[in-house]
């Protein structure tokens, strides 16, 4: 969960598409119209919340630290799994009491759940004032002006995406939390239609921002003090602006003065090219970390998932990556209990995990999404069997991660300092280019600094380091 913090936001001087609503000419943010955004789900959702914050602050709204103090509460939602939707619904119910206390409070649902459920949200939860899909955020000021007006009953309360949306928000300036790393969405939507995935239905087809537009945003980020950027897309490897592919874009971003590190997410195995991996190898600023979701180690299941590659294809991609990148952090996503996944299919996934030795893996039980092809499949795997398979792969992966991390003890690497450790105010944490977290105990280092360390210990997914010298 992610919230836009009122005391840590960073505004950028770029053009907003619409300037209506309450105006704010007071930098102390004393206007009565305050907003609170709570975000669930993926990195793209976090970026979208930053876009919405940019639109609102461009119109004079101010961020609130707490929903209790806000005039507008926005919940940016995720539909990728049923559990994610249940969490959101429970959270929405918690806002009902606030609405009863303050009838003028406006509550809006944004994102993928808004797009998937639409009017159903307003019918089942009448205390919700409006729903807006991921490509319709430009309408939020119109909606807010409507719900605050005397004509609020007749004002539109639902704005959903068009299937062939061309929206990229290229001219909207996000409001970000100050820090080291910034998300930058370079494309939106997905054309792959994996049978289990709701994303193409709620976020539409692929469309890319121009490379020049992306570079301009990153230059502004440098001016704001950011030193690392993560380029985002549902399938970032399929980026194409009519002239540049993703490898071209990565190389361009790496040349931006002031940017120390470049990351990206997420890659689809079928679109991961040798050209792209060579660009990573040739550019020191581009981190040697690739998140490559395999989903299953069974070619039969991959076909049922409509993934467009086989087990052998995936292993060939891994071999190619490790040919060019050493060291490299290789992480993945895995679904267990997909309809029709037999024990032999699952065993093939286990063996693939053992063979590849991922640095980490996000393992999920299959969750049927209404409207997707897989939701209509028969041969459903039982809940108990899904749990067993999940636990087996998680146990195996934990052992692999521990073993790989222990092998790093005594080796040197460079971390980008991100700040204090979450577990101790006296410790500093940062990441290696392979995306591994390193904690430096009992020290003080400035955020955004590249520091050479020696790995002196490993505990599960966390490494411990000692500073060698500061660059």
XYZ file of C-alpha atoms in Angstrom, residues 131-354:
224
model
C -15.254 5.663 -10.171
C -12.565 6.456 -12.742
C -10.607 3.993 -14.904
C -6.821 4.122 -15.454
C -6.980 6.064 -18.730
C -9.600 8.568 -17.592
C -7.783 10.470 -14.855
C -7.934 13.717 -16.818
C -11.642 13.720 -15.922
C -11.031 13.793 -12.180
C -11.306 17.584 -11.922
C -14.567 17.534 -13.876
C -15.870 14.860 -11.512
C -14.797 16.730 -8.390
C -16.228 20.004 -9.621
C -19.476 18.145 -10.306
C -19.773 16.403 -6.950
C -19.035 19.676 -5.172
C -21.597 21.627 -7.238
C -25.330 22.179 -6.839
C -25.877 19.949 -9.889
C -24.035 17.018 -8.310
C -26.950 14.599 -8.752
C -26.837 15.024 -12.535
C -23.034 15.234 -12.817
C -21.191 12.233 -14.313
C -19.862 9.815 -11.704
C -18.317 7.140 -13.922
C -15.448 7.588 -16.372
C -14.105 4.375 -17.883
C -11.451 3.704 -20.510
C -12.108 3.295 -24.186
C -10.675 -0.004 -25.414
C -8.541 1.696 -28.075
C -7.374 4.461 -25.739
C -4.356 6.463 -26.893
C -3.779 7.993 -23.461
C -0.183 8.091 -22.191
C -0.390 11.171 -19.887
C 2.777 12.386 -21.591
C 2.058 16.023 -20.692
C 1.010 15.436 -17.079
C 3.620 16.018 -14.379
C 3.582 13.496 -11.502
C 3.962 14.590 -7.888
C 6.422 12.188 -6.327
C 7.606 11.306 -2.861
C 11.107 12.689 -2.446
C 13.718 9.986 -2.545
C 16.340 8.257 -4.621
C 14.328 6.292 -7.175
C 11.507 7.503 -9.413
C 9.095 5.454 -11.513
C 8.653 6.550 -15.122
C 5.936 4.865 -17.206
C 7.173 4.654 -20.791
C 4.143 2.778 -22.116
C 0.677 1.646 -21.052
C -1.523 -1.347 -21.760
C -0.786 -4.863 -22.986
C -1.412 -6.829 -26.186
C -0.505 -10.299 -24.931
C -3.823 -11.559 -23.515
C -2.424 -14.239 -21.267
C -5.473 -16.328 -20.460
C -5.276 -15.684 -16.697
C -4.659 -11.926 -16.874
C -7.167 -9.089 -16.553
C -4.695 -6.315 -17.473
C -5.484 -5.964 -21.211
C -9.181 -5.682 -20.392
C -8.776 -2.935 -17.786
C -5.754 -1.075 -19.180
C -6.294 -1.484 -22.898
C -3.879 -2.090 -25.732
C -0.218 -1.095 -25.823
C 0.803 2.470 -26.629
C 4.148 4.140 -25.991
C 5.323 7.621 -25.143
C 7.918 9.150 -27.438
C 11.518 8.598 -26.403
C 12.099 12.343 -26.351
C 9.172 12.858 -23.988
C 10.559 10.213 -21.628
C 14.009 11.806 -21.696
C 12.526 15.216 -20.884
C 10.789 13.790 -17.815
C 13.993 12.125 -16.645
C 15.944 15.369 -17.007
C 13.364 17.038 -14.773
C 13.848 14.228 -12.264
C 17.578 14.964 -12.163
C 16.744 18.593 -11.387
C 14.571 17.322 -8.515
C 17.446 15.307 -7.053
C 16.561 11.775 -8.208
C 19.533 9.635 -9.213
C 17.835 6.350 -10.177
C 14.898 5.754 -12.508
C 12.847 2.633 -13.104
C 11.185 2.503 -16.521
C 7.739 0.916 -16.308
C 5.428 -0.916 -18.650
C 3.103 -3.895 -18.417
C 5.408 -5.421 -21.034
C 8.208 -2.913 -21.212
C 10.211 -4.896 -23.776
C 7.543 -4.264 -26.412
C 8.056 -0.475 -26.214
C 7.980 1.138 -29.659
C 7.405 4.813 -30.384
C 7.562 4.450 -34.158
C 11.303 5.005 -34.256
C 12.891 3.591 -31.100
C 12.556 0.176 -29.467
C 13.158 -0.447 -25.775
C 16.863 -1.160 -26.203
C 17.235 2.219 -27.938
C 15.328 3.951 -25.152
C 17.425 2.329 -22.421
C 20.627 3.481 -24.101
C 19.248 7.028 -24.381
C 18.216 7.140 -20.726
C 21.644 5.888 -19.631
C 23.194 8.950 -21.302
C 21.183 11.458 -19.257
C 23.663 13.368 -17.118
C 22.941 13.070 -13.407
C 21.246 9.672 -13.566
C 23.397 7.090 -11.809
C 21.281 3.979 -12.292
C 18.564 2.770 -14.649
C 16.194 -0.129 -13.954
C 13.100 -1.431 -15.725
C 10.081 -3.678 -15.194
C 8.457 -5.871 -16.317
C 9.855 -8.045 -19.123
C 7.982 -10.662 -21.130
C 10.271 -13.564 -22.098
C 9.083 -13.642 -25.712
C 10.135 -10.004 -26.239
C 13.486 -10.069 -24.430
C 15.969 -9.552 -27.260
C 19.693 -10.143 -27.474
C 20.010 -6.502 -28.553
C 18.460 -5.405 -25.254
C 20.738 -7.602 -23.149
C 23.782 -6.312 -25.049
C 22.718 -2.724 -24.316
C 22.538 -3.581 -20.607
C 26.004 -5.149 -20.771
C 27.485 -2.152 -22.594
C 26.088 0.536 -20.270
C 27.419 0.681 -16.729
C 24.453 2.738 -15.511
C 21.884 0.106 -16.546
C 21.500 -2.335 -13.673
C 22.174 -6.027 -14.180
C 18.757 -7.088 -12.950
C 16.003 -8.607 -15.060
C 12.607 -9.600 -13.722
C 11.504 -12.319 -16.137
C 8.180 -13.967 -15.207
C 8.205 -17.627 -16.238
C 4.769 -18.459 -14.690
C 5.218 -22.208 -15.313
C 7.952 -24.681 -16.174
C 5.564 -26.792 -18.238
C 5.272 -26.093 -21.957
C 1.755 -27.524 -21.902
C 0.690 -25.083 -19.175
C 2.462 -22.205 -20.902
C 0.378 -22.945 -23.990
C -2.796 -22.958 -21.891
C -1.680 -19.610 -20.473
C -1.070 -18.208 -23.983
C 2.459 -17.175 -23.033
C 3.950 -17.585 -26.545
C 7.085 -19.447 -25.447
C 8.049 -22.942 -24.335
C 10.083 -24.202 -21.400
C 13.040 -24.555 -23.759
C 12.583 -21.007 -25.066
C 12.698 -19.636 -21.529
C 15.818 -21.584 -20.616
C 17.485 -20.305 -23.793
C 16.687 -16.727 -22.730
C 18.263 -17.375 -19.323
C 21.376 -18.783 -20.972
C 21.602 -15.734 -23.236
C 21.227 -13.339 -20.297
C 23.998 -15.035 -18.332
C 26.232 -15.082 -21.388
C 26.303 -11.280 -21.449
C 25.645 -10.292 -17.821
C 27.801 -11.396 -14.919
C 26.768 -10.897 -12.225
C 23.050 -10.625 -12.885
C 20.027 -10.614 -10.624
C 17.361 -12.812 -12.186
C 13.923 -12.832 -10.563
C 10.597 -14.255 -11.665
C 6.866 -14.778 -11.099
C 5.275 -18.224 -10.851
C 1.614 -19.267 -10.812
C 0.694 -22.566 -9.164
C -2.636 -24.324 -9.498
C -3.498 -23.026 -12.948
C -6.533 -24.914 -14.343
C -5.308 -28.174 -15.814
C -1.920 -28.081 -14.076
C -1.234 -31.721 -13.295
C 1.383 -33.038 -10.901
C 3.813 -33.643 -13.757
C 3.412 -30.028 -14.916
C 4.102 -28.826 -11.402
C 7.174 -31.045 -11.085
C 8.524 -29.471 -14.286
C 8.121 -26.050 -12.677
C 9.975 -27.237 -9.576
C 12.803 -28.589 -11.715
C 13.017 -25.354 -13.695
C 13.334 -23.359 -10.463
C 16.070 -25.720 -9.326
